[in-house]
mmCIF file of C-alpha atoms in Angstrom:
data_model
loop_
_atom_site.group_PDB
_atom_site.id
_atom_site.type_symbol
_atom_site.label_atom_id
_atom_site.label_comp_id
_atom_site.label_asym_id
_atom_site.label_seq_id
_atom_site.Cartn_x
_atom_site.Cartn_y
_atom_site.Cartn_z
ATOM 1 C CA UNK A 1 0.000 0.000 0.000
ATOM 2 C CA UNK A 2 1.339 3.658 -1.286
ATOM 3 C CA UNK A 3 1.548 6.160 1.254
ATOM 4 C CA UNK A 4 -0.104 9.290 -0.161
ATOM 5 C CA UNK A 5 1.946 12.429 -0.790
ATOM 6 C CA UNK A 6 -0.208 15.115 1.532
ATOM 7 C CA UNK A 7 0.542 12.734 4.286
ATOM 8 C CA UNK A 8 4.250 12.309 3.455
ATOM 9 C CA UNK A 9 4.763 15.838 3.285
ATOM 10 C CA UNK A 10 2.851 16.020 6.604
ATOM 11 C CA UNK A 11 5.532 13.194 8.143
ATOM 12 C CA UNK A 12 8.094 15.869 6.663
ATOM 13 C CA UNK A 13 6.613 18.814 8.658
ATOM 14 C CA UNK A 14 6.545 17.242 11.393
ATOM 15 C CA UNK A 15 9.745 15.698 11.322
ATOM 16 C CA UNK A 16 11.369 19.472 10.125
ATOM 17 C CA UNK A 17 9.685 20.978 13.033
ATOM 18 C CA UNK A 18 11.371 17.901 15.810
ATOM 19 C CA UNK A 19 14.843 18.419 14.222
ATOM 20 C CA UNK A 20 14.408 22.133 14.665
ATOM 21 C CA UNK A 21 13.232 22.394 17.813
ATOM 22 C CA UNK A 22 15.144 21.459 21.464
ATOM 23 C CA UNK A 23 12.038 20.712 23.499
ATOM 24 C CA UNK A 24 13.817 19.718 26.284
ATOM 25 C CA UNK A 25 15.380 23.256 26.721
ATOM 26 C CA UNK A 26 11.810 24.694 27.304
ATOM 27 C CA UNK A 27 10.788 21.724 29.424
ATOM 28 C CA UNK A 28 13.450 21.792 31.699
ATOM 29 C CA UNK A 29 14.566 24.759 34.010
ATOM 30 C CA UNK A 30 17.271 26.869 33.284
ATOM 31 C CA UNK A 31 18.537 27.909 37.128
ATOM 32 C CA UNK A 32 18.244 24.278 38.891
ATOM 33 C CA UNK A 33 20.953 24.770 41.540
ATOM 34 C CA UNK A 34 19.342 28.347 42.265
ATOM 35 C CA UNK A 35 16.227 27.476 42.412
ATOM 36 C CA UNK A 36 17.069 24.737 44.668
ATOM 37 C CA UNK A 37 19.152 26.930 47.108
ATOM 38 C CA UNK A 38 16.481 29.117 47.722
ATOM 39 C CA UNK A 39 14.349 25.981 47.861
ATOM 40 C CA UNK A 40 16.074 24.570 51.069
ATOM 41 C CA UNK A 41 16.358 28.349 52.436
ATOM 42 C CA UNK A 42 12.586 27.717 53.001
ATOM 43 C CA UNK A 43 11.042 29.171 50.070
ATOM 44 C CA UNK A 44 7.322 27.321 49.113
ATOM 45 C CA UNK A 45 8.766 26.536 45.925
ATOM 46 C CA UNK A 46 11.447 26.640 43.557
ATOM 47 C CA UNK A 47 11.417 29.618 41.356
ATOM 48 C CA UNK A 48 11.653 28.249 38.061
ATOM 49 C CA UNK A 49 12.924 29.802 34.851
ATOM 50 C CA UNK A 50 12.471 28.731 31.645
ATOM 51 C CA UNK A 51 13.511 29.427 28.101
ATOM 52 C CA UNK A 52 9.822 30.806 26.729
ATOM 53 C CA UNK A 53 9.157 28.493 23.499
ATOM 54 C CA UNK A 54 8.442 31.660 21.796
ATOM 55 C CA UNK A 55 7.809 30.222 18.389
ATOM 56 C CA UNK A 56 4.712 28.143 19.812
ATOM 57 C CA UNK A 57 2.189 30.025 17.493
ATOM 58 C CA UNK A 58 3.939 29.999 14.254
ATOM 59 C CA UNK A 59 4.603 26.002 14.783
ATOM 60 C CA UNK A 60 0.707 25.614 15.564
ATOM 61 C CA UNK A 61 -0.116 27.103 12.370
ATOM 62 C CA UNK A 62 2.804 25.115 10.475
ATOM 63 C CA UNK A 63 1.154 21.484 11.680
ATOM 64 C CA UNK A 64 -2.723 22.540 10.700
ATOM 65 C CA UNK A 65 -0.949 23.541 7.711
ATOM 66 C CA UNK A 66 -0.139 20.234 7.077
ATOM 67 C CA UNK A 67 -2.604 18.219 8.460
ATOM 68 C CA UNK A 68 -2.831 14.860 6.820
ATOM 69 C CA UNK A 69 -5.969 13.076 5.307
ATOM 70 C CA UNK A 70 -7.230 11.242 8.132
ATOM 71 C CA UNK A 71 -9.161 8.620 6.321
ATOM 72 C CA UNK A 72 -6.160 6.536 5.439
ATOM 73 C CA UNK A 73 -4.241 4.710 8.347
ATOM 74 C CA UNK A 74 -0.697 6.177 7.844
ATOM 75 C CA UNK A 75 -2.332 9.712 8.301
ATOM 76 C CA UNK A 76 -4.232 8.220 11.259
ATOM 77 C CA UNK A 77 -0.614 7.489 12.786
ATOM 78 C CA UNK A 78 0.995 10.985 11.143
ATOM 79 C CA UNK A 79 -2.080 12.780 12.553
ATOM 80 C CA UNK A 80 -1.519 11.275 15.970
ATOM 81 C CA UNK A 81 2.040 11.921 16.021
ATOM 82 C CA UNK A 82 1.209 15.530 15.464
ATOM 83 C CA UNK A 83 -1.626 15.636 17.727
ATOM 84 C CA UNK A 84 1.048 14.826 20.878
ATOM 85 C CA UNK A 85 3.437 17.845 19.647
ATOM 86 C CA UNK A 86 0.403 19.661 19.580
ATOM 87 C CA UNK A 87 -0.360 19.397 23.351
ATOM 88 C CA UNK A 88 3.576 19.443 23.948
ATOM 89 C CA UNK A 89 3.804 23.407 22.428
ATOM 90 C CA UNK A 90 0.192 23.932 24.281
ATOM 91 C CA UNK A 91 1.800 22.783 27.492
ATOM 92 C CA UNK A 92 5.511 25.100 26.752
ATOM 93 C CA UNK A 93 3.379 27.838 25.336
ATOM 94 C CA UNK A 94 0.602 28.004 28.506
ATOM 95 C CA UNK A 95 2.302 26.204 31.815
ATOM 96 C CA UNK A 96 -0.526 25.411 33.022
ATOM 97 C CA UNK A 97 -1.698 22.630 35.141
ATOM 98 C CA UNK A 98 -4.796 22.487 32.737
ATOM 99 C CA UNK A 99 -2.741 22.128 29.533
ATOM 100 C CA UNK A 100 -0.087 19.417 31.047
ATOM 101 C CA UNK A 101 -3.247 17.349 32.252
ATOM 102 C CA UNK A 102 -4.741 17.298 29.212
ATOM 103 C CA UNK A 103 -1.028 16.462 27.545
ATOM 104 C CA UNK A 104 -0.832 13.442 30.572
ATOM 105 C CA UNK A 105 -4.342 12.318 29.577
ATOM 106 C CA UNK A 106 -4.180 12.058 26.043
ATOM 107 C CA UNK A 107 -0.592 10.472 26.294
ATOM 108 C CA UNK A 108 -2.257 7.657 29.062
ATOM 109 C CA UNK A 109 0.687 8.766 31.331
ATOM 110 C CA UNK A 110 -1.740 8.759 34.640
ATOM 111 C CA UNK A 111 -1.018 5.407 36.792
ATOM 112 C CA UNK A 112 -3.487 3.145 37.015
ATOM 113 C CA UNK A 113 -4.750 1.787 40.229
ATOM 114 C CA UNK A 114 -2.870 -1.890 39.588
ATOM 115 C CA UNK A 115 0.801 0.179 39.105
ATOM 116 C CA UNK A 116 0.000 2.030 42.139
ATOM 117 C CA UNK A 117 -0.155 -0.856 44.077
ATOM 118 C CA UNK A 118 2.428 -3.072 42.932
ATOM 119 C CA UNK A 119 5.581 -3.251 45.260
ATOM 120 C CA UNK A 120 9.024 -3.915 44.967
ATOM 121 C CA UNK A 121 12.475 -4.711 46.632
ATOM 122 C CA UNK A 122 14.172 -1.951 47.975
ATOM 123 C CA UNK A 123 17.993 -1.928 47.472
ATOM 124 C CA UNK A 124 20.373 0.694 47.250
ATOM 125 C CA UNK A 125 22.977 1.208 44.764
ATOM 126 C CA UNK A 126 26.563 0.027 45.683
ATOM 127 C CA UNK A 127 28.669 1.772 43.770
ATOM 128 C CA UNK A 128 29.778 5.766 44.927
ATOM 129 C CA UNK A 129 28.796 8.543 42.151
ATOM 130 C CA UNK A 130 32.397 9.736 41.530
ATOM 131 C CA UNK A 131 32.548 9.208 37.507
ATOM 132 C CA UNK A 132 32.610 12.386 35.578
ATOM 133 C CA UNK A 133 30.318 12.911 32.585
ATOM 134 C CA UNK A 134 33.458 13.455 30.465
ATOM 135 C CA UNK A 135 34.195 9.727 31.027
ATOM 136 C CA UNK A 136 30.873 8.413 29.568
ATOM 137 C CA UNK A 137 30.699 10.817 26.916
ATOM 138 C CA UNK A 138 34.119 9.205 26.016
ATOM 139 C CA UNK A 139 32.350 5.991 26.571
ATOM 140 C CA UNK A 140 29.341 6.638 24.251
ATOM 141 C CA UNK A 141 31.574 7.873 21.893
ATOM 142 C CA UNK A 142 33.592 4.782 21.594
ATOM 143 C CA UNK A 143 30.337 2.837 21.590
ATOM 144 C CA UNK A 144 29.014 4.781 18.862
ATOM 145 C CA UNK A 145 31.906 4.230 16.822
ATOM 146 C CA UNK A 146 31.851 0.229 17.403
ATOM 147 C CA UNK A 147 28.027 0.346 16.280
ATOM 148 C CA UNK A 148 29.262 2.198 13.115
ATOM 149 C CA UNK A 149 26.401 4.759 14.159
ATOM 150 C CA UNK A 150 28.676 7.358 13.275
ATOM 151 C CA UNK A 151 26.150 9.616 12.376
ATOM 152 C CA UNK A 152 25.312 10.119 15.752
ATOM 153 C CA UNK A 153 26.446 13.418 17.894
ATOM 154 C CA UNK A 154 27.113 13.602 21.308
ATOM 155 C CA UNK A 155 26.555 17.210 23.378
ATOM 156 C CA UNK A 156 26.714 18.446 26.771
ATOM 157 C CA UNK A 157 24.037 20.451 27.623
ATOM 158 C CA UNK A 158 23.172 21.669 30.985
ATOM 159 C CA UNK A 159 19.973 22.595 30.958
ATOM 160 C CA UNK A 160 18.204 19.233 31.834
ATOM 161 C CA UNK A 161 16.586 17.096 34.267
ATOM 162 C CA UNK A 162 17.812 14.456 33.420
ATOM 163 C CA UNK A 163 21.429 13.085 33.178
ATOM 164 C CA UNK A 164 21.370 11.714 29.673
ATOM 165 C CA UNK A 165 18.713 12.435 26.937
ATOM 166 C CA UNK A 166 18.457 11.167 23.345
ATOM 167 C CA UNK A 167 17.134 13.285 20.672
ATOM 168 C CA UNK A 168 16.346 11.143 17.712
ATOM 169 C CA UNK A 169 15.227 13.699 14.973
ATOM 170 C CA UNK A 170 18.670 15.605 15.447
ATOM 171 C CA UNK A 171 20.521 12.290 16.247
ATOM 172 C CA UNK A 172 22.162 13.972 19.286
ATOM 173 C CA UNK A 173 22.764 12.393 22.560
ATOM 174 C CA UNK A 174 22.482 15.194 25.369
ATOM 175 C CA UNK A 175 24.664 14.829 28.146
ATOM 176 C CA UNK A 176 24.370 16.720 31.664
ATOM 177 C CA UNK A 177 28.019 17.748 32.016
ATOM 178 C CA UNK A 178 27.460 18.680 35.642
ATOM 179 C CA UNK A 179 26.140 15.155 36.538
ATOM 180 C CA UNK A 180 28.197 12.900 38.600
ATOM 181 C CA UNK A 181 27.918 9.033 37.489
ATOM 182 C CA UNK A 182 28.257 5.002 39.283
ATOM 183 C CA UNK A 183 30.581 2.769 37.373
ATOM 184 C CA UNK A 184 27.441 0.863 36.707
ATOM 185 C CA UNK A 185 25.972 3.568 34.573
ATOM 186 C CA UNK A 186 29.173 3.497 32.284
ATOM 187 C CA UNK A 187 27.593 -0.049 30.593
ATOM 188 C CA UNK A 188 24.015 0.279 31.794
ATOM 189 C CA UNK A 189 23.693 3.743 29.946
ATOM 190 C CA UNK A 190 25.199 2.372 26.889
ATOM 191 C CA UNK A 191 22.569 -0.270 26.707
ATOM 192 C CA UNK A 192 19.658 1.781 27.910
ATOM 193 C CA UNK A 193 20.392 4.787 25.600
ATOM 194 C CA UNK A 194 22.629 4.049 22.564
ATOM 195 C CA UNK A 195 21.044 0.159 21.917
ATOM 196 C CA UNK A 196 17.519 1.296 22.503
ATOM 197 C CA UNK A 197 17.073 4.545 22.008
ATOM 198 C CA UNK A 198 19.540 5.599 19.509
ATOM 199 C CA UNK A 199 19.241 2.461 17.780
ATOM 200 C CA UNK A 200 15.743 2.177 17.417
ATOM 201 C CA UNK A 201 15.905 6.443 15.881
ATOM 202 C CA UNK A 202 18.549 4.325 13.474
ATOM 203 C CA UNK A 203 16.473 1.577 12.709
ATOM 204 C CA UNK A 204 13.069 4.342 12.265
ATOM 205 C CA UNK A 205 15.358 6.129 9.775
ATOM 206 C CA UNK A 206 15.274 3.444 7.433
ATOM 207 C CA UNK A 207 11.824 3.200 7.177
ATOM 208 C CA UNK A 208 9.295 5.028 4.905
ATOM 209 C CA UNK A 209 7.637 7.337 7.241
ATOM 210 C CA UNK A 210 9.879 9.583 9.580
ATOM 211 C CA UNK A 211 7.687 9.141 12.402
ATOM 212 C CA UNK A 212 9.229 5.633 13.027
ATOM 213 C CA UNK A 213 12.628 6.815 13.685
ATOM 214 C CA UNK A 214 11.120 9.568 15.799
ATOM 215 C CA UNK A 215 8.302 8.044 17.935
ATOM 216 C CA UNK A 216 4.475 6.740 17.122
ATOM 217 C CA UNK A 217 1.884 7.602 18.945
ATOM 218 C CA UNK A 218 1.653 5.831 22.310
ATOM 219 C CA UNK A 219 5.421 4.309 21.503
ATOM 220 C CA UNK A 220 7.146 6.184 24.464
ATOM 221 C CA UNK A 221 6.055 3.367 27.052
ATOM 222 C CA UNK A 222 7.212 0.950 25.000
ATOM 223 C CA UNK A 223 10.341 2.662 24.403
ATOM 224 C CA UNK A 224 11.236 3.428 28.328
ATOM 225 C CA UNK A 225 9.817 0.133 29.084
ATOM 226 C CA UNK A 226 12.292 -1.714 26.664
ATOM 227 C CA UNK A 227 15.188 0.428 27.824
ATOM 228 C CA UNK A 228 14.609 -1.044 31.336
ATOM 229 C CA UNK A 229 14.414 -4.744 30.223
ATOM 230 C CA UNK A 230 17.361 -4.192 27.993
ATOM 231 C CA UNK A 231 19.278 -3.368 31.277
ATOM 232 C CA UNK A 232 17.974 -6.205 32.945
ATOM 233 C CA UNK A 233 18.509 -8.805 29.761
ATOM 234 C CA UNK A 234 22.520 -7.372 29.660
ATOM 235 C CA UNK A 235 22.601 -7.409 33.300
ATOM 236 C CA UNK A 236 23.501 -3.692 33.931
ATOM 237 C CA UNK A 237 20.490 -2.402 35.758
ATOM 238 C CA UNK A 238 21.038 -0.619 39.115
ATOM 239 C CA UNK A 239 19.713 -2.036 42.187
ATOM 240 C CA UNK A 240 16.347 -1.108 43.719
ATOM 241 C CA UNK A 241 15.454 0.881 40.144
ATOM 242 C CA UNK A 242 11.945 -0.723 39.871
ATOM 243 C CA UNK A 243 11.465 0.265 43.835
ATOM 244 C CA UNK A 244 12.660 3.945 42.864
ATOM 245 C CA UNK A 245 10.323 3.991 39.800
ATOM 246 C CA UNK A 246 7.472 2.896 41.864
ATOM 247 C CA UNK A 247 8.124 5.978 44.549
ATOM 248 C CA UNK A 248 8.048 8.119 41.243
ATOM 249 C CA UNK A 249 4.708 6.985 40.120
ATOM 250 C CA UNK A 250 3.556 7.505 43.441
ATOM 251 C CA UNK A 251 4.804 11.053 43.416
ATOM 252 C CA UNK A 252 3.203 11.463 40.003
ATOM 253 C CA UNK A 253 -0.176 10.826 41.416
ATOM 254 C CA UNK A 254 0.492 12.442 44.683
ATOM 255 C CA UNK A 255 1.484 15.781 42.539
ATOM 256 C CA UNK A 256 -2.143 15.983 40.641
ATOM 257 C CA UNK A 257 -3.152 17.263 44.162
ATOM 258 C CA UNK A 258 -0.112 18.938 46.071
ATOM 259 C CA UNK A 259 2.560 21.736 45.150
ATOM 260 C CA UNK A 260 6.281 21.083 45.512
ATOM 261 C CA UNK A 261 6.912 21.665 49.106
ATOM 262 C CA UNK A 262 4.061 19.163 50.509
ATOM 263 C CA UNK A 263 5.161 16.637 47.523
ATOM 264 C CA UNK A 264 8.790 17.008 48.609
ATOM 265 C CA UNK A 265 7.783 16.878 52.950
ATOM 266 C CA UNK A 266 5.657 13.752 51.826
ATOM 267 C CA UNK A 267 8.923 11.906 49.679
ATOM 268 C CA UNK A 268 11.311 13.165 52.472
ATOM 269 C CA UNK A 269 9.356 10.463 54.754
ATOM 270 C CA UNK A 270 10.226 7.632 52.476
ATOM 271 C CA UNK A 271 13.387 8.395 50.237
ATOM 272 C CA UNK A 272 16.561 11.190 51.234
ATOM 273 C CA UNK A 273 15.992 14.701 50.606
ATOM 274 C CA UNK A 274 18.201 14.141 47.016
ATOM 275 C CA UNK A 275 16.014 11.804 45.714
ATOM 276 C CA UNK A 276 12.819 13.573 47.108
ATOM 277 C CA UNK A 277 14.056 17.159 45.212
ATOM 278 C CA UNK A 278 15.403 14.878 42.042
ATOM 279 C CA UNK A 279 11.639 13.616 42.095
ATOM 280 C CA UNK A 280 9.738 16.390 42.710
ATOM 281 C CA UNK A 281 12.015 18.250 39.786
ATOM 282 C CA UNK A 282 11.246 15.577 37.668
ATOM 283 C CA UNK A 283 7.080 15.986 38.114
ATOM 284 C CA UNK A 284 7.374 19.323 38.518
ATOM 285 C CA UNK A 285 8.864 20.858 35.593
ATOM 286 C CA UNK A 286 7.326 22.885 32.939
ATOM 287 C CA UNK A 287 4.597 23.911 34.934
ATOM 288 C CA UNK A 288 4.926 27.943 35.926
ATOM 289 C CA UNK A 289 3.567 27.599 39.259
ATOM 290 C CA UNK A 290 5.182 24.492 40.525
ATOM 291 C CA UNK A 291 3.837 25.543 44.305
ATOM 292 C CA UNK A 292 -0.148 24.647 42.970
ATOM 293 C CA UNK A 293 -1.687 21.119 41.895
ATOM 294 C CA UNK A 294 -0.275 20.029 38.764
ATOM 295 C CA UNK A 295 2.037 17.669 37.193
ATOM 296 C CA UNK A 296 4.217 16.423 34.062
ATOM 297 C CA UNK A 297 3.436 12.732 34.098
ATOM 298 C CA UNK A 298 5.717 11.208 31.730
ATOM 299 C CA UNK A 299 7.920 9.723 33.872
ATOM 300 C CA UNK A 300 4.956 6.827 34.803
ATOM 301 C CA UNK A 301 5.888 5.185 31.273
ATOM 302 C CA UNK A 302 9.007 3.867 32.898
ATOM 303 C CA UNK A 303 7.189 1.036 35.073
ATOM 304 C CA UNK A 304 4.039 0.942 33.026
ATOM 305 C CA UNK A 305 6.246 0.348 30.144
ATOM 306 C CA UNK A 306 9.024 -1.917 31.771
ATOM 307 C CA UNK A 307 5.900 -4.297 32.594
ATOM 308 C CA UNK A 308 4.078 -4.430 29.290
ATOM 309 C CA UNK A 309 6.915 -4.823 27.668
ATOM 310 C CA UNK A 310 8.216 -7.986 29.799
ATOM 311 C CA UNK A 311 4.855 -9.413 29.789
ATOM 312 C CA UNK A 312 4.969 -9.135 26.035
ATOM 313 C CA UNK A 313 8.117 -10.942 25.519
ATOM 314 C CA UNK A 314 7.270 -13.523 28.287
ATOM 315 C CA UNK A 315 4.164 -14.651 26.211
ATOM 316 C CA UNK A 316 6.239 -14.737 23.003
ATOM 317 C CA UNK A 317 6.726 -11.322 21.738
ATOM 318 C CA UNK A 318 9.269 -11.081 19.044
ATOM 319 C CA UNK A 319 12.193 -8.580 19.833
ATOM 320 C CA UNK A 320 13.181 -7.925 16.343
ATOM 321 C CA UNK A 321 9.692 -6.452 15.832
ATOM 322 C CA UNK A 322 10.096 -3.491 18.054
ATOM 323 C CA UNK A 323 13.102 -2.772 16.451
ATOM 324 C CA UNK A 324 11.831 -1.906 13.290
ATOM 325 C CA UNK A 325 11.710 1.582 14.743
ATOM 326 C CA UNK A 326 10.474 3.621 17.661
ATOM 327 C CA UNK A 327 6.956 1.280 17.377
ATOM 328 C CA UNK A 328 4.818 -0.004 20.426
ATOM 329 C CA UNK A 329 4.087 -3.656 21.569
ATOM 330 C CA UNK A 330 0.493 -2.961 20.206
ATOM 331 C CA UNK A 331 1.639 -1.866 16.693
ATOM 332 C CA UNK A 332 0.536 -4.025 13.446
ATOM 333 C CA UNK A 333 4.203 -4.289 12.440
ATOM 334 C CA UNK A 334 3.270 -7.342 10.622
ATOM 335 C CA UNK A 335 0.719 -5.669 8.561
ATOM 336 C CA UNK A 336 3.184 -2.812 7.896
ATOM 337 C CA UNK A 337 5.820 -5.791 6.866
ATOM 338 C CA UNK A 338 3.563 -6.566 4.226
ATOM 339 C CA UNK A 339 2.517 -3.383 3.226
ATOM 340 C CA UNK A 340 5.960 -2.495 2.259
ATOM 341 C CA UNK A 341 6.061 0.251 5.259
ATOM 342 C CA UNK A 342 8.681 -1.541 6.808
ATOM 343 C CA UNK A 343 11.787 -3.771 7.023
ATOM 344 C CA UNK A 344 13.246 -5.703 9.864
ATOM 345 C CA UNK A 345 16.279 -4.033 10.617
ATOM 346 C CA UNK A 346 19.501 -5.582 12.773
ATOM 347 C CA UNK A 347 19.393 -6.009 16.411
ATOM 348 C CA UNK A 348 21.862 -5.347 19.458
ATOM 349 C CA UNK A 349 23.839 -8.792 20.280
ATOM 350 C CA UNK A 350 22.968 -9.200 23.866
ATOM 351 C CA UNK A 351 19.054 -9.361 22.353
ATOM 352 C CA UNK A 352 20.722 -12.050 19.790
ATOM 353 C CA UNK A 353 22.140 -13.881 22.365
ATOM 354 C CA UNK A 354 18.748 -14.003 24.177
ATOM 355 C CA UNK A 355 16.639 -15.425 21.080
ATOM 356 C CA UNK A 356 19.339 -18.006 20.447
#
């Protein structure tokens, strides 16, 4: 089946629009360590600041511009993909606790009541966070270069919750340069970021449709998800992650209904007072009035994900599917084989080694 031109040029768009924009660097706060001085000074909240996504209007009108025929199912899947920018830039654009729930809705990034109540293990990690970040960039790059992804960039940016961050459309790999690594992480991030994330972009790239190397709709808890069996299948996954994850779901849903300085008391009772702020950052950011009800979800997929996915392969799911690109577990990718939208592409070794 041909995919029609108005919705290739839409996959285009879209596609343009992800390798022009950083979204991270208007999700994430610019003045962490500030904000969290005056934080633990006794201030209600941390006073944010963000890098205003001032472009949010003209890239509104540049997607209904180019909205796809809906009628056929690749523009079902192009529409979709654009739908979830959509809400991102409405989110950026308004800060509000209004637009990020509606983002968390539509994305199904609320925990249900089963992942709520699931419990597990508690350990601690071992190992002493004393490796610098220019030590795994070094290590990524070495690992890019033995993957032959040699398109593949690697840049420190500050601005970010998180330590590590892949952007597929620009095939960059965003590295905190402040953060402080385990010798654990060296491996485990290789596995979790370059042979799932980056390699899945790869794999997408190959494909007909942009939108597989960057993400289909309701992909991302696939994508987390297999990034946490991955670590477990190469055995490089830090102890006590899955209880950690489960404290951040439970923060997640907590956050709907407090601002950051009851969230933060209420984590300080179970976790330290790093892992309670690293949390709270994490569920907090984006919004422009952190102190009220409200919260960035996304961070659910992790568990929700890391389950589907192993219940998937335990009942015979077939790893070389989701590696066709940035797909889900519930994608047709055999209908798409046939179709001629896709190819089976190659695989990391340690998932070899598993289906041998």
């Amino acid at each position: 089946m041909k995919i029609p031109k108005p919705i290739r040029h839409a996959d285009q768009t879209l596609h343009r629009i992800l390798e022009g924009v950083s979204f991270s660097r208007h999700l994430n706060p610019t003045n962490v360590q500030e904000a969290r001085q005056i934080f633990s000074n006794g201030a209600a909240s941390p006073p944010f600041v963000y890098h205003p996504l001032h472009q949010a209007d003209d890239l509104l009108r540049t997607l209904d511009d180019a909205e796809p025929p809906r009628d056929h199912p690749a523009g079902e899947i192009v529409g979709e993909c654009m739908n979830s920018i959509r809400r991102l830039i409405v989110a950026l654009k308004t800060r509000t606790a209004v637009s990020f729930d509606d983002m968390n809705e539509k994305a199904g990034w609320y925990p249900t009541n089963e992942l709520l109540k699931t419990t597990y293990p508690k350990a601690s990690p071992t190992q002493p966070l004393d490796v610098p970040a220019t030590k795994l960039i070094a290590c990524f790059e070495t690992a890019f270069s033995a993957r032959g992804m040699n398109d593949w960039s690697i840049v420190p940016d500050s601005v970010m919750s998180a330590r590590v961050l892949v952007d597929s459309a620009k095939r960059i790999v965003r590295i905190n340069p402040k953060a402080r690594f385990r010798k654990r992480d060296l491996q485990r991030l290789i596995v979790h970021e370059i042979d799932v994330h980056a390699w899945r972009a790869t794999n997408g790239q190959q494909q007909i449709l942009h939108c597989f190397s960057t993400g289909l709709p309701g992909s991302l808890a696939t994508e987390e998800g297999l990034a946490m069996v991955a670590e477990e299948t190469s055995g490089t996954e830090s102890p006590g992650v899955l209880q950690r994850q489960s404290i951040v779901v439970k923060a997640i849903d907590l956050a709907k209904s407090m601002g950051f300085r009851e969230l933060y008391d209420t984590l300080c009772q179970e976790v330290g007072s790093g892992l309670a702020w690293g949390i709270c950052l994490r569920v907090k950011r984006g919004l422009a009035h952190p102190e009220l009800p409200g919260v960035y979800a996304k961070d659910s997929v992790y568990l929700s994900g890391r389950n589907a996915v192993r219940k998937w392969l335990d009942n015979g799911g077939n790893i070389e599917k989701l590696y066709v690109g940035k797909v889900g577990i519930h994608d047709p990718v055999d209908q798409w084989i046939k179709q001629g939208w896709v190819t089976l592409q190659p695989i990391p070794v340690f998932w070899r080694d598993q289906t041998n």
